[in-house]
Short mmCIF file of C-alpha atoms in Angstrom, two decimals:
data_model
loop_
_atom_site.label_atom_id
_atom_site.label_comp_id
_atom_site.label_asym_id
_atom_site.label_seq_id
_atom_site.Cartn_x
_atom_site.Cartn_y
_atom_site.Cartn_z
CA ALA A 296 121.11 106.59 87.72
CA THR A 297 118.41 108.55 89.50
CA GLU A 298 118.08 107.52 93.12
CA PRO A 299 115.31 104.99 93.72
CA ALA A 300 112.04 106.38 95.09
CA ARG A 301 111.87 106.83 98.86
CA THR A 302 115.62 106.40 99.37
CA GLY A 303 116.87 109.98 99.11
CA LYS A 304 118.09 111.87 102.16
CA TYR A 305 115.60 114.72 101.75
CA ASP A 306 112.44 112.86 100.69
CA LYS A 307 110.80 113.09 104.11
CA VAL A 308 112.59 116.18 105.45
CA TYR A 309 110.35 119.21 106.08
CA PRO A 310 112.36 121.92 107.82
CA LYS A 311 110.79 124.92 109.62
CA SER A 312 113.44 127.37 108.32
CA GLY A 313 116.42 127.57 105.97
CA TYR A 314 116.80 126.59 102.34
CA PHE A 315 118.16 124.00 99.92
CA VAL A 316 121.21 124.70 97.73
CA CYS A 317 122.75 123.09 94.69
CA ARG A 318 125.19 120.41 95.81
CA GLY A 319 127.45 121.29 92.88
CA CYS A 320 127.95 125.00 93.54
CA ASP A 321 126.08 125.95 96.74
CA LYS A 322 123.68 128.28 94.91
CA PRO A 323 120.45 128.70 96.95
CA LEU A 324 117.56 127.10 95.02
CA TYR A 325 114.55 126.38 97.24
CA SER A 326 113.07 127.84 100.39
CA TYR A 327 111.96 125.52 103.16
CA LYS A 328 108.45 126.94 102.45
CA SER A 329 108.41 125.37 99.00
CA LYS A 330 109.11 121.81 100.22
CA TYR A 331 106.07 119.52 100.48
CA ASN A 332 105.07 115.86 100.57
CA SER A 333 103.98 114.93 97.02
CA GLY A 334 103.92 111.21 97.74
CA SER A 335 106.22 110.60 94.77
CA GLY A 336 109.16 109.32 96.78
CA TRP A 337 111.47 112.19 95.80
CA PRO A 338 111.85 115.65 97.37
CA ALA A 339 109.16 117.96 95.95
CA PHE A 340 109.15 121.74 95.74
CA ASP A 341 106.52 124.03 94.22
CA LYS A 342 108.59 127.19 93.66
CA CYS A 343 112.26 128.08 93.34
CA TYR A 344 114.21 131.25 94.07
CA LYS A 345 113.98 133.68 91.18
CA GLY A 346 116.54 133.05 88.43
CA THR A 347 118.09 129.96 90.07
CA VAL A 348 116.53 127.12 88.07
CA ASP A 349 116.67 126.65 84.30
CA THR A 350 114.49 124.38 82.22
CA ILE A 351 115.16 122.38 79.10
CA SER A 352 113.11 119.94 77.08
CA ASP A 353 113.94 116.30 77.84
CA ARG A 354 112.62 113.76 75.33
CA SER A 355 114.76 110.87 76.54
CA HIS A 356 113.28 107.52 77.55
CA GLY A 357 110.51 107.81 74.94
CA TRP A 358 108.44 110.58 76.52
CA SER A 359 108.50 114.35 76.94
CA ARG A 360 109.37 116.01 80.22
CA ILE A 361 110.94 119.24 81.44
CA GLU A 362 114.37 118.87 83.02
CA ILE A 363 115.42 121.35 85.69
CA LEU A 364 119.00 122.51 86.05
CA CYS A 365 120.93 124.79 88.39
CA SER A 366 121.16 128.11 86.50
CA ASN A 367 124.61 128.73 87.99
CA CYS A 368 126.52 125.51 87.27
CA GLY A 369 124.11 123.61 84.92
CA GLY A 370 123.86 120.65 87.28
CA HIS A 371 120.89 118.32 86.81
CA LEU A 372 118.34 118.71 89.60
CA GLY A 373 115.47 116.57 88.33
CA HIS A 374 112.27 117.33 86.43
CA VAL A 375 109.24 119.58 86.90
CA PHE A 376 105.66 118.41 86.41
CA LYS A 377 102.31 120.21 86.40
CA ASP A 378 100.65 117.98 88.99
CA GLY A 379 101.66 119.83 92.15
CA ILE A 380 99.36 120.09 95.18
CA HIS A 381 101.03 122.74 97.32
CA ARG A 382 101.05 126.49 96.60
CA SER A 383 101.16 126.06 92.80
CA ASN A 384 100.44 123.28 90.36
CA HIS A 385 104.18 122.70 89.86
CA ARG A 386 106.06 119.79 91.36
CA HIS A 387 109.84 120.05 91.13
CA CYS A 388 110.83 116.41 91.52
CA VAL A 389 114.42 116.74 92.74
CA ASN A 390 117.14 114.19 93.40
CA SER A 391 118.38 114.40 97.00
CA ALA A 392 121.88 113.81 95.63
CA SER A 393 121.70 117.16 93.75
CA ILE A 394 120.85 119.37 96.75
CA LYS A 395 121.77 119.98 100.37
CA TYR A 396 119.95 121.67 103.20
CA GLU A 397 121.30 124.82 104.84
CA ASP A 398 119.86 125.76 108.23
CA LYS A 399 120.40 129.49 107.68
CA GLU A 400 118.24 132.59 107.54
CA GLU A 401 116.89 133.39 104.09
CA GLU A 402 118.30 136.65 102.76
CA SER A 403 115.82 139.43 101.87
CA ASP A 404 116.55 139.16 98.14
CA MET A 405 115.63 135.47 98.00
CA GLU A 406 112.33 135.89 96.16
CA GLU A 407 110.40 132.80 95.06
CA GLU A 408 108.94 132.33 91.57
CA ILE A 409 106.86 129.85 89.63
CA LEU A 410 108.81 128.70 86.57
CA ASP A 411 107.62 129.65 83.09
CA LEU A 412 107.39 126.20 81.48
CA SER A 413 106.48 127.48 78.03
CA LYS A 414 110.11 127.81 76.90
CA SER A 415 113.59 126.50 77.65
CA THR A 416 115.65 128.83 79.78
CA ALA A 417 118.92 126.87 79.63
CA LYS A 418 121.72 129.22 78.61
CA LYS A 419 122.87 127.06 75.72
CA LYS A 420 122.00 123.86 73.93
CA GLY A 421 123.72 120.93 75.53
CA GLN A 422 123.83 122.54 78.99
CA SER A 423 122.44 119.27 80.28
CA LYS A 424 124.79 117.19 78.15
CA GLY A 425 122.01 116.55 75.66
CA ASP A 426 122.36 116.62 71.87
CA ASP A 427 121.53 119.57 69.59
CA THR A 428 117.79 118.88 69.87
CA ASP A 429 117.80 119.06 73.68
CA ASN A 430 116.83 115.40 73.92
CA GLY A 431 119.34 114.52 76.62
CA CYS A 432 119.28 114.41 80.36
CA ILE A 433 122.15 114.02 82.79
CA VAL A 434 121.53 110.96 84.91
CA MET A 435 123.32 110.85 88.21
#
């Protein structure tokens, strides 16, 4: 199951440098600059590194959301919502269990982007273990 609100390791962590990587494959996903306090109880980010996060429609639990996945390994990260209050109107609501913090210098090619939420970018149907209509969501 998704970690309960306000219990994740990175909910209240706001580093001054470094980045967050996928816990499954160590792919850099989020700059320290994108992390902010959304008040939701889960780590929130407004932008990701270019080409590192995929999106897929998630219609599970009786409502429509956009699931976010690591573009490298397909691991479930959480969901993205359009109610952000930081540098964009996006809030990547991420499970602490799906990321880890690296206190390292960002490389020069680590460019941030705002996700295009108008279409799914997952490489194939079922990347998130959903059915053929993209209704599924991996729950940790």
